[in-house]
mmCIF file of C-alpha atoms (C1' of nucleotides) in Angstrom:
data_model
loop_
_atom_site.group_PDB
_atom_site.id
_atom_site.type_symbol
_atom_site.label_atom_id
_atom_site.label_comp_id
_atom_site.label_asym_id
_atom_site.label_seq_id
_atom_site.Cartn_x
_atom_site.Cartn_y
_atom_site.Cartn_z
ATOM 1 C CA UNK A 8 93.640 94.068 85.680
ATOM 2 C CA UNK A 9 94.324 94.099 82.162
ATOM 3 C CA UNK A 10 95.377 91.047 79.401
ATOM 4 C CA UNK A 11 98.353 93.082 77.520
ATOM 5 C CA UNK A 12 98.702 93.728 73.447
ATOM 6 C CA UNK A 13 100.728 90.000 73.527
ATOM 7 C CA UNK A 14 97.471 88.410 75.271
ATOM 8 C CA UNK A 15 94.883 90.182 73.340
ATOM 9 C CA UNK A 16 96.515 89.589 69.634
ATOM 10 C CA UNK A 17 97.450 85.817 70.543
ATOM 11 C CA UNK A 18 94.293 84.686 71.145
ATOM 12 C CA UNK A 19 92.400 86.788 67.810
ATOM 13 C CA UNK A 20 95.445 85.176 65.956
ATOM 14 C CA UNK A 21 95.234 81.689 67.400
ATOM 15 C CA UNK A 22 90.807 82.126 66.898
ATOM 16 C CA UNK A 23 91.915 83.527 62.912
ATOM 17 C CA UNK A 24 93.501 80.053 61.652
ATOM 18 C CA UNK A 25 90.388 78.208 64.537
ATOM 19 C CA UNK A 26 88.043 79.740 61.426
ATOM 20 C CA UNK A 27 90.905 78.231 58.592
ATOM 21 C CA UNK A 28 91.202 74.886 60.835
ATOM 22 C CA UNK A 29 91.664 72.106 58.191
ATOM 23 C CA UNK A 30 92.641 74.038 55.861
ATOM 24 C CA UNK A 31 96.050 73.565 55.801
ATOM 25 C CA UNK A 32 98.527 76.924 56.348
ATOM 26 C CA UNK A 33 98.273 80.314 56.392
ATOM 27 C CA UNK A 34 100.485 83.206 55.826
ATOM 28 C CA UNK A 35 100.657 84.965 59.108
ATOM 29 C CA UNK A 36 100.523 88.297 57.218
ATOM 30 C CA UNK A 37 97.104 87.122 55.927
ATOM 31 C CA UNK A 38 95.535 86.728 59.523
ATOM 32 C CA UNK A 39 97.167 89.848 60.744
ATOM 33 C CA UNK A 40 95.241 91.488 57.913
ATOM 34 C CA UNK A 41 92.512 89.744 58.893
ATOM 35 C CA UNK A 42 92.882 90.546 62.397
ATOM 36 C CA UNK A 43 93.772 94.201 61.672
ATOM 37 C CA UNK A 44 97.274 92.907 63.961
ATOM 38 C CA UNK A 45 100.815 94.879 63.678
ATOM 39 C CA UNK A 46 102.458 91.528 61.835
ATOM 40 C CA UNK A 47 105.983 92.237 61.992
ATOM 41 C CA UNK A 48 104.512 92.152 65.848
ATOM 42 C CA UNK A 49 102.863 89.340 65.611
ATOM 43 C CA UNK A 50 105.316 87.411 64.366
ATOM 44 C CA UNK A 51 106.720 87.217 67.471
ATOM 45 C CA UNK A 52 104.339 85.500 69.913
ATOM 46 C CA UNK A 53 103.453 82.609 67.216
ATOM 47 C CA UNK A 54 107.505 81.419 68.129
ATOM 48 C CA UNK A 55 106.376 80.517 71.807
ATOM 49 C CA UNK A 56 102.959 79.445 70.492
ATOM 50 C CA UNK A 57 104.757 76.533 68.628
ATOM 51 C CA UNK A 58 107.028 75.994 71.040
ATOM 52 C CA UNK A 59 103.782 75.016 72.911
ATOM 53 C CA UNK A 60 102.532 72.848 70.590
ATOM 54 C CA UNK A 61 99.580 75.083 69.855
ATOM 55 C CA UNK A 62 100.450 76.101 66.705
ATOM 56 C CA UNK A 63 102.385 74.294 64.010
ATOM 57 C CA UNK A 64 104.456 75.911 61.515
ATOM 58 C CA UNK A 65 104.783 75.209 57.498
ATOM 59 C CA UNK A 66 108.442 77.124 56.473
ATOM 60 C CA UNK A 67 108.788 78.681 52.662
ATOM 61 C CA UNK A 68 107.386 79.792 50.497
ATOM 62 C CA UNK A 69 103.312 78.621 50.269
ATOM 63 C CA UNK A 70 103.849 77.988 54.122
ATOM 64 C CA UNK A 71 102.378 79.801 56.956
ATOM 65 C CA UNK A 72 100.471 78.363 60.187
ATOM 66 C CA UNK A 73 98.199 76.619 61.649
ATOM 67 C CA UNK A 74 96.543 74.978 64.766
ATOM 68 C CA UNK A 75 98.635 71.605 66.318
ATOM 69 C CA UNK A 76 95.204 70.247 67.290
ATOM 70 C CA UNK A 77 91.620 70.479 66.894
ATOM 71 C CA UNK A 78 89.864 74.104 68.267
ATOM 72 C CA UNK A 79 88.292 72.134 70.618
ATOM 73 C CA UNK A 80 91.308 70.888 72.433
ATOM 74 C CA UNK A 81 92.151 74.308 72.878
ATOM 75 C CA UNK A 82 91.178 76.740 75.220
ATOM 76 C CA UNK A 83 91.847 80.652 75.656
ATOM 77 C CA UNK A 84 94.040 80.478 78.824
ATOM 78 C CA UNK A 85 96.406 77.733 77.138
ATOM 79 C CA UNK A 86 97.259 81.193 75.074
ATOM 80 C CA UNK A 87 97.123 82.789 77.588
ATOM 81 C CA UNK A 88 99.859 81.281 79.601
ATOM 82 C CA UNK A 89 101.638 80.922 76.979
ATOM 83 C CA UNK A 90 101.665 84.875 76.247
ATOM 84 C CA UNK A 91 101.053 85.915 79.451
ATOM 85 C CA UNK A 92 102.823 83.830 82.013
ATOM 86 C CA UNK A 93 100.652 82.203 84.683
ATOM 87 C CA UNK A 94 97.227 84.007 84.869
ATOM 88 C CA UNK A 95 97.663 85.869 88.236
ATOM 89 C CA UNK A 96 95.839 89.547 89.628
ATOM 90 C CA UNK A 97 99.123 89.503 92.297
ATOM 91 C CA UNK A 98 102.129 86.991 92.544
ATOM 92 C CA UNK A 99 101.496 86.529 96.018
ATOM 93 C CA UNK A 100 98.046 84.298 95.026
ATOM 94 C CA UNK A 101 100.377 82.119 92.797
ATOM 95 C CA UNK A 102 100.034 79.803 94.252
ATOM 96 C CA UNK A 103 103.409 78.132 95.441
ATOM 97 C CA UNK A 104 105.717 80.185 96.597
ATOM 98 C CA UNK A 105 105.261 83.877 96.547
ATOM 99 C CA UNK A 106 102.157 83.891 99.291
ATOM 100 C CA UNK A 107 104.793 83.457 102.250
ATOM 101 C CA UNK A 108 106.657 86.609 100.735
ATOM 102 C CA UNK A 109 103.329 88.906 100.425
ATOM 103 C CA UNK A 110 102.493 88.334 104.221
ATOM 104 C CA UNK A 111 103.484 86.981 107.283
ATOM 105 C CA UNK A 112 100.850 84.754 107.941
ATOM 106 C CA UNK A 113 101.367 83.025 103.754
ATOM 107 C CA UNK A 114 98.814 80.914 102.771
ATOM 108 C CA UNK A 115 96.270 82.369 105.809
ATOM 109 C CA UNK A 116 96.683 85.261 105.245
ATOM 110 C CA UNK A 117 93.094 87.315 103.987
ATOM 111 C CA UNK A 118 93.310 89.850 102.979
ATOM 112 C CA UNK A 119 95.142 87.086 100.017
ATOM 113 C CA UNK A 120 92.418 85.193 99.960
ATOM 114 C CA UNK A 121 90.483 88.419 97.782
ATOM 115 C CA UNK A 122 93.220 87.939 95.414
ATOM 116 C CA UNK A 123 92.778 83.786 95.068
ATOM 117 C CA UNK A 124 89.630 84.127 94.724
ATOM 118 C CA UNK A 125 89.921 86.859 91.458
ATOM 119 C CA UNK A 126 92.287 84.586 89.989
ATOM 120 C CA UNK A 127 90.088 81.207 90.239
ATOM 121 C CA UNK A 128 86.917 83.196 89.408
ATOM 122 C CA UNK A 129 89.563 84.657 85.777
ATOM 123 C CA UNK A 130 90.891 81.059 86.118
ATOM 124 C CA UNK A 131 87.489 79.264 85.672
ATOM 125 C CA UNK A 132 86.364 81.387 82.660
ATOM 126 C CA UNK A 133 89.705 80.502 80.281
ATOM 127 C CA UNK A 134 89.941 76.807 80.700
ATOM 128 C CA UNK A 135 86.367 76.448 80.429
ATOM 129 C CA UNK A 136 86.471 78.167 76.616
ATOM 130 C CA UNK A 137 87.893 76.124 73.823
ATOM 131 C CA UNK A 138 88.380 77.915 70.116
ATOM 132 C CA UNK A 139 85.246 75.637 68.590
ATOM 133 C CA UNK A 140 83.357 77.697 70.591
ATOM 134 C CA UNK A 141 83.770 80.831 69.558
ATOM 135 C CA UNK A 142 84.086 79.458 65.787
ATOM 136 C CA UNK A 143 81.156 77.696 66.533
ATOM 137 C CA UNK A 144 79.908 81.912 67.746
ATOM 138 C CA UNK A 145 81.592 83.330 64.327
ATOM 139 C CA UNK A 146 80.328 81.061 62.455
ATOM 140 C CA UNK A 147 76.611 81.974 64.230
ATOM 141 C CA UNK A 148 77.202 85.037 63.872
ATOM 142 C CA UNK A 149 78.160 86.098 60.560
ATOM 143 C CA UNK A 150 74.898 83.724 59.763
ATOM 144 C CA UNK A 151 72.574 85.533 62.034
ATOM 145 C CA UNK A 152 74.132 88.794 59.448
ATOM 146 C CA UNK A 153 73.944 86.910 55.901
ATOM 147 C CA UNK A 154 77.337 86.352 55.796
ATOM 148 C CA UNK A 155 78.423 82.903 53.824
ATOM 149 C CA UNK A 156 81.374 83.689 52.925
ATOM 150 C CA UNK A 157 83.635 82.632 55.728
ATOM 151 C CA UNK A 158 87.040 84.134 53.754
ATOM 152 C CA UNK B 2 97.037 89.509 84.716
ATOM 153 C CA UNK B 3 97.382 91.863 87.862
ATOM 154 C CA UNK B 4 96.794 94.395 90.116
ATOM 155 C CA UNK B 5 99.253 97.096 91.000
ATOM 156 C CA UNK B 6 100.629 97.793 93.854
ATOM 157 C CA UNK B 7 98.094 100.670 94.357
ATOM 158 C CA UNK B 8 95.238 98.591 95.001
ATOM 159 C CA UNK B 9 96.663 95.504 96.394
ATOM 160 C CA UNK B 10 98.382 98.253 99.133
ATOM 161 C CA UNK B 11 94.704 100.177 99.037
ATOM 162 C CA UNK B 12 92.798 96.789 99.920
ATOM 163 C CA UNK B 13 95.400 96.232 102.473
ATOM 164 C CA UNK B 14 95.181 100.045 104.506
ATOM 165 C CA UNK B 15 91.402 99.663 104.432
ATOM 166 C CA UNK B 16 91.048 95.823 105.655
ATOM 167 C CA UNK B 17 93.339 97.683 108.827
ATOM 168 C CA UNK B 18 90.695 100.406 109.175
ATOM 169 C CA UNK B 19 88.186 98.102 109.259
ATOM 170 C CA UNK B 20 89.876 95.814 111.811
ATOM 171 C CA UNK B 21 89.900 98.771 113.990
ATOM 172 C CA UNK B 22 86.492 100.768 113.368
ATOM 173 C CA UNK B 23 84.560 101.768 116.041
ATOM 174 C CA UNK B 24 88.078 103.744 117.705
ATOM 175 C CA UNK B 25 88.639 105.993 115.752
ATOM 176 C CA UNK B 26 91.019 107.973 113.741
ATOM 177 C CA UNK B 27 94.078 105.707 113.409
ATOM 178 C CA UNK B 28 97.583 107.378 111.922
ATOM 179 C CA UNK B 29 98.545 106.141 108.738
ATOM 180 C CA UNK B 30 102.293 105.602 110.122
ATOM 181 C CA UNK B 31 100.469 102.393 112.028
ATOM 182 C CA UNK B 32 98.117 100.938 109.641
ATOM 183 C CA UNK B 33 102.032 101.348 107.156
ATOM 184 C CA UNK B 34 102.917 99.340 110.050
ATOM 185 C CA UNK B 35 100.634 96.879 110.371
ATOM 186 C CA UNK B 36 100.606 96.147 106.941
ATOM 187 C CA UNK B 37 104.278 96.606 106.093
ATOM 188 C CA UNK B 38 103.795 98.948 103.921
ATOM 189 C CA UNK B 39 105.931 101.805 102.664
ATOM 190 C CA UNK B 40 104.412 104.831 103.987
ATOM 191 C CA UNK B 41 104.987 107.259 102.181
ATOM 192 C CA UNK B 42 103.400 105.788 99.544
ATOM 193 C CA UNK B 43 100.726 105.219 101.358
ATOM 194 C CA UNK B 44 100.166 107.670 102.041
ATOM 195 C CA UNK B 45 98.784 108.829 98.130
ATOM 196 C CA UNK B 46 96.426 106.272 98.087
ATOM 197 C CA UNK B 47 94.400 107.799 100.676
ATOM 198 C CA UNK B 48 93.573 110.938 98.939
ATOM 199 C CA UNK B 49 91.575 108.532 96.054
ATOM 200 C CA UNK B 50 90.167 107.070 98.791
ATOM 201 C CA UNK B 51 89.314 110.068 100.902
ATOM 202 C CA UNK B 52 87.161 111.978 97.593
ATOM 203 C CA UNK B 53 86.010 108.874 97.120
ATOM 204 C CA UNK B 54 84.047 109.033 100.148
ATOM 205 C CA UNK B 55 85.541 105.445 101.566
ATOM 206 C CA UNK B 56 87.231 106.582 104.154
ATOM 207 C CA UNK B 57 87.442 110.340 106.553
ATOM 208 C CA UNK B 58 90.506 111.835 107.714
ATOM 209 C CA UNK B 59 91.676 113.028 111.372
ATOM 210 C CA UNK B 60 93.806 116.626 110.629
ATOM 211 C CA UNK B 61 96.266 117.662 112.291
ATOM 212 C CA UNK B 62 98.587 116.016 115.832
ATOM 213 C CA UNK B 63 95.963 111.989 117.357
ATOM 214 C CA UNK B 64 94.846 112.529 113.412
ATOM 215 C CA UNK B 65 94.481 109.377 111.765
ATOM 216 C CA UNK B 66 92.295 107.590 109.458
ATOM 217 C CA UNK B 67 88.801 105.879 109.600
ATOM 218 C CA UNK B 68 86.677 104.582 107.422
ATOM 219 C CA UNK B 69 84.019 106.651 106.405
ATOM 220 C CA UNK B 70 81.073 103.535 106.648
ATOM 221 C CA UNK B 71 80.486 100.574 108.604
ATOM 222 C CA UNK B 72 82.980 97.896 106.900
ATOM 223 C CA UNK B 73 79.169 96.484 105.444
ATOM 224 C CA UNK B 74 79.312 98.580 102.619
ATOM 225 C CA UNK B 75 82.384 98.557 101.845
ATOM 226 C CA UNK B 76 83.051 96.338 98.712
ATOM 227 C CA UNK B 77 86.325 95.774 97.633
ATOM 228 C CA UNK B 78 85.701 96.406 94.268
ATOM 229 C CA UNK B 79 85.145 100.044 96.058
ATOM 230 C CA UNK B 80 88.401 100.007 96.605
ATOM 231 C CA UNK B 81 90.023 98.135 93.959
ATOM 232 C CA UNK B 82 87.778 101.101 91.319
ATOM 233 C CA UNK B 83 88.687 103.942 93.049
ATOM 234 C CA UNK B 84 92.773 103.322 92.806
ATOM 235 C CA UNK B 85 92.513 101.309 89.402
ATOM 236 C CA UNK B 86 90.197 102.314 87.542
ATOM 237 C CA UNK B 87 87.533 100.423 85.815
ATOM 238 C CA UNK B 88 87.822 96.718 86.345
ATOM 239 C CA UNK B 89 88.780 95.604 82.970
ATOM 240 C CA UNK B 90 90.729 93.356 81.674
ATOM 241 C CA UNK B 91 91.054 94.898 77.686
ATOM 242 C CA UNK B 92 90.034 98.540 77.162
ATOM 243 C CA UNK B 93 87.413 97.384 74.374
ATOM 244 C CA UNK B 94 85.495 95.515 76.484
ATOM 245 C CA UNK B 95 85.336 98.381 78.899
ATOM 246 C CA UNK B 96 80.778 98.647 78.060
ATOM 247 C CA UNK B 97 80.364 102.344 76.201
ATOM 248 C CA UNK B 98 82.776 103.909 73.798
ATOM 249 C CA UNK B 99 85.539 101.501 73.107
ATOM 250 C CA UNK B 100 83.700 98.354 71.548
ATOM 251 C CA UNK B 101 84.021 99.819 68.324
ATOM 252 C CA UNK B 102 88.265 101.541 69.227
ATOM 253 C CA UNK B 103 88.584 97.433 69.679
ATOM 254 C CA UNK B 104 87.128 95.522 66.531
ATOM 255 C CA UNK B 105 85.420 96.690 63.938
ATOM 256 C CA UNK B 106 82.863 94.383 64.719
ATOM 257 C CA UNK B 107 81.682 96.378 67.677
ATOM 258 C CA UNK B 108 79.838 94.252 70.261
ATOM 259 C CA UNK B 109 78.638 91.288 68.696
ATOM 260 C CA UNK B 110 83.013 91.000 67.794
ATOM 261 C CA UNK B 111 83.527 86.859 69.392
ATOM 262 C CA UNK B 112 86.750 87.774 70.674
ATOM 263 C CA UNK B 113 85.122 90.370 72.534
ATOM 264 C CA UNK B 114 82.852 88.222 73.951
ATOM 265 C CA UNK B 115 85.966 86.449 75.984
ATOM 266 C CA UNK B 116 86.858 89.544 77.643
ATOM 267 C CA UNK B 117 83.433 90.747 78.626
ATOM 268 C CA UNK B 118 83.145 87.111 80.703
ATOM 269 C CA UNK B 119 86.656 88.053 82.103
ATOM 270 C CA UNK B 120 85.695 91.483 83.319
ATOM 271 C CA UNK B 121 81.971 90.348 84.307
ATOM 272 C CA UNK B 122 83.532 87.241 86.538
ATOM 273 C CA UNK B 123 85.763 89.607 87.554
ATOM 274 C CA UNK B 124 83.260 92.475 89.048
ATOM 275 C CA UNK B 125 81.534 89.857 90.086
ATOM 276 C CA UNK B 126 84.009 88.142 92.652
ATOM 277 C CA UNK B 127 84.901 92.480 93.675
ATOM 278 C CA UNK B 128 81.466 93.196 94.298
ATOM 279 C CA UNK B 129 80.042 90.458 96.173
ATOM 280 C CA UNK B 130 83.056 90.945 98.978
ATOM 281 C CA UNK B 131 83.147 93.557 101.808
ATOM 282 C CA UNK B 132 85.636 94.609 104.620
ATOM 283 C CA UNK B 133 83.203 93.290 107.094
ATOM 284 C CA UNK B 134 83.209 89.465 105.949
ATOM 285 C CA UNK B 135 87.091 90.044 105.893
ATOM 286 C CA UNK B 136 86.814 91.285 109.128
ATOM 287 C CA UNK B 137 84.548 88.043 110.365
ATOM 288 C CA UNK B 138 87.294 85.919 107.986
ATOM 289 C CA UNK B 139 90.063 87.763 110.030
ATOM 290 C CA UNK B 140 89.149 87.666 113.664
ATOM 291 C CA UNK B 141 87.622 83.836 112.828
ATOM 292 C CA UNK B 142 91.385 83.167 112.246
ATOM 293 C CA UNK B 143 93.096 84.873 114.882
ATOM 294 C CA UNK B 144 90.808 82.834 117.292
ATOM 295 C CA UNK B 145 91.743 79.508 115.731
ATOM 296 C CA UNK B 146 95.429 81.172 116.145
ATOM 297 C CA UNK B 147 94.577 81.545 119.919
ATOM 298 C CA UNK B 148 94.929 85.528 118.908
ATOM 299 C CA UNK B 149 92.960 87.393 121.456
ATOM 300 C CA UNK B 150 94.371 91.010 121.274
ATOM 301 C CA UNK B 151 93.751 92.266 118.587
ATOM 302 C CA UNK B 152 95.989 95.205 118.790
ATOM 303 C "C1'" DG C 29 117.546 80.421 41.166
ATOM 304 C "C1'" DC C 30 113.859 83.253 42.614
ATOM 305 C "C1'" DA C 31 109.761 84.963 45.787
ATOM 306 C "C1'" DA C 32 106.952 83.719 49.571
ATOM 307 C "C1'" DA C 33 107.533 83.230 54.152
ATOM 308 C "C1'" DT C 34 109.076 80.940 59.054
ATOM 309 C "C1'" DC C 35 112.783 82.426 62.400
ATOM 310 C "C1'" DC C 36 115.951 84.911 64.818
ATOM 311 C "C1'" DG C 37 117.579 88.763 67.672
ATOM 312 C "C1'" DA C 38 119.047 93.225 68.618
ATOM 313 C "C1'" DC C 39 117.238 97.888 69.693
ATOM 314 C "C1'" DC C 40 114.127 101.281 70.475
ATOM 315 C "C1'" DT C 41 111.445 105.090 72.113
ATOM 316 C "C1'" DC C 42 107.002 105.377 75.076
ATOM 317 C "C1'" DT C 43 104.370 104.858 79.250
ATOM 318 C "C1'" DT C 44 103.711 102.513 83.934
ATOM 319 C "C1'" DT C 45 105.402 101.688 88.064
ATOM 320 C "C1'" DG C 46 106.437 102.808 92.370
ATOM 321 C "C1'" DC C 47 108.238 104.557 95.079
ATOM 322 C "C1'" DT C 48 110.929 109.252 96.827
ATOM 323 C "C1'" DT C 49 110.664 113.866 99.064
ATOM 324 C "C1'" DG C 50 110.699 118.852 100.436
ATOM 325 C "C1'" DG C 51 107.514 121.587 101.383
ATOM 326 C "C1'" DA C 52 102.624 123.214 103.600
ATOM 327 C "C1'" DT C 53 98.786 123.555 106.676
ATOM 328 C "C1'" DT C 54 96.440 121.452 110.731
ATOM 329 C "C1'" DT C 55 95.521 120.795 115.766
ATOM 330 C "C1'" DA C 56 96.092 118.241 120.294
ATOM 331 C "C1'" DA C 57 98.543 118.643 123.826
ATOM 332 C "C1'" DT C 58 102.248 121.435 126.650
ATOM 333 C "C1'" DA D 15 102.818 130.735 122.148
ATOM 334 C "C1'" DT D 16 105.510 126.199 121.205
ATOM 335 C "C1'" DT D 17 106.708 121.744 119.862
ATOM 336 C "C1'" DA D 18 105.461 118.449 117.582
ATOM 337 C "C1'" DA D 19 102.495 114.628 114.902
ATOM 338 C "C1'" DA D 20 100.282 114.524 111.599
ATOM 339 C "C1'" DT D 21 97.306 115.190 107.248
ATOM 340 C "C1'" DC D 22 97.852 117.057 102.227
ATOM 341 C "C1'" DC D 23 99.825 118.439 98.110
ATOM 342 C "C1'" DA D 24 102.589 118.982 93.491
ATOM 343 C "C1'" DA D 25 106.505 117.629 92.019
ATOM 344 C "C1'" DG D 26 110.577 114.890 90.098
ATOM 345 C "C1'" DC D 27 112.952 109.938 89.387
ATOM 346 C "C1'" DA D 28 114.295 104.796 88.385
ATOM 347 C "C1'" DA D 29 113.836 100.769 87.401
ATOM 348 C "C1'" DA D 30 111.048 97.859 84.158
ATOM 349 C "C1'" DG D 31 107.503 96.712 80.955
ATOM 350 C "C1'" DA D 32 104.539 97.371 76.856
ATOM 351 C "C1'" DG D 33 103.897 97.912 72.279
ATOM 352 C "C1'" DG D 34 106.030 97.495 69.084
ATOM 353 C "C1'" DT D 35 110.441 97.945 64.769
ATOM 354 C "C1'" DC D 36 114.368 96.892 62.540
ATOM 355 C "C1'" DG D 37 117.383 93.315 59.457
ATOM 356 C "C1'" DG D 38 118.887 89.335 58.302
ATOM 357 C "C1'" DA D 39 119.634 84.071 58.537
ATOM 358 C "C1'" DT D 40 117.408 80.232 56.795
ATOM 359 C "C1'" DT D 41 113.494 77.047 54.464
ATOM 360 C "C1'" DT D 42 111.520 76.384 49.839
ATOM 361 C "C1'" DG D 43 107.789 75.590 46.467
ATOM 362 C "C1'" DC D 44 107.141 76.923 41.743
#
DNA sequence: GCAAATCCGACCTCTTTGCTTGGATTTAAT
DNA sequence: ATTAAATCCAAGCAAAGAGGTCGGATTTGC
């Protein structure tokens, strides 16, 4: 049970962009520095996120990335699915075709129902958390620590 | 997000032993055949399960494996933890020491709280499902299909 | 024109996964 | 006592995935 660095870094990057939503384009180098991520690698993740319509980019000098829509409209699940594929503990719980590849009993397979329950629990969590939620949580945390300046 | 074949096969093997609980030792070859698993590989998984006290073995001819205790006293989480280690989507959500390795903010890290919520959701599911639950579910399924003989 | 940035694809090393193989040992049945 | 069935144990191994790096092409504000 693990989320690879693709998903982890992607969520951190989008989180950072959410903290700066409405402030224009942020160069990736700065995102990487703030979140302590390898920027060359992070660059690879932005392509899929852009093609999925989660972020927008501005090319050239003074360019960078920004969220394509309001943080309240982007969930952690959106980002993870783009970077990691379908969120499922095993292929056969994928929902559609994989069931019969896994067990001769197909969808009715008793063990498979375990994987389905895990899958559903995880999806419910990640789809219920928006980056607006995380932004508020982070602002709250910072204010408790007396950090007024966010950048 | 994936459970490897170690965990998957292990759960299937213990499930098969749960279906035969009280019937003495079952040779691994038969478990593998019934669950359609590679038996040489499955053999590797039984050592850890035995050392963890989940199954017992009988050596020699007519030997095999059996559950070490009642199916109601063994959860899916027990098996998965033995074969896959701690159930956590990322190392830094491991609970104890990993937090500070992940983010300078340690336990208070906002993004980390996402991983913790995923971790808790998964653990809650796997710890709530016993092999007695699965055994009952399987018997129910078989009776709906008119299959009276279980072996 | 220069410098800062995104884009794109190839490459590369290390680890993990998912097995297989070969034997050593135990034990019931003959 | 032999044999055959089974668990035990350790090593090896090919393929895939993880986690990057690197080099260059392109765009664009100054």
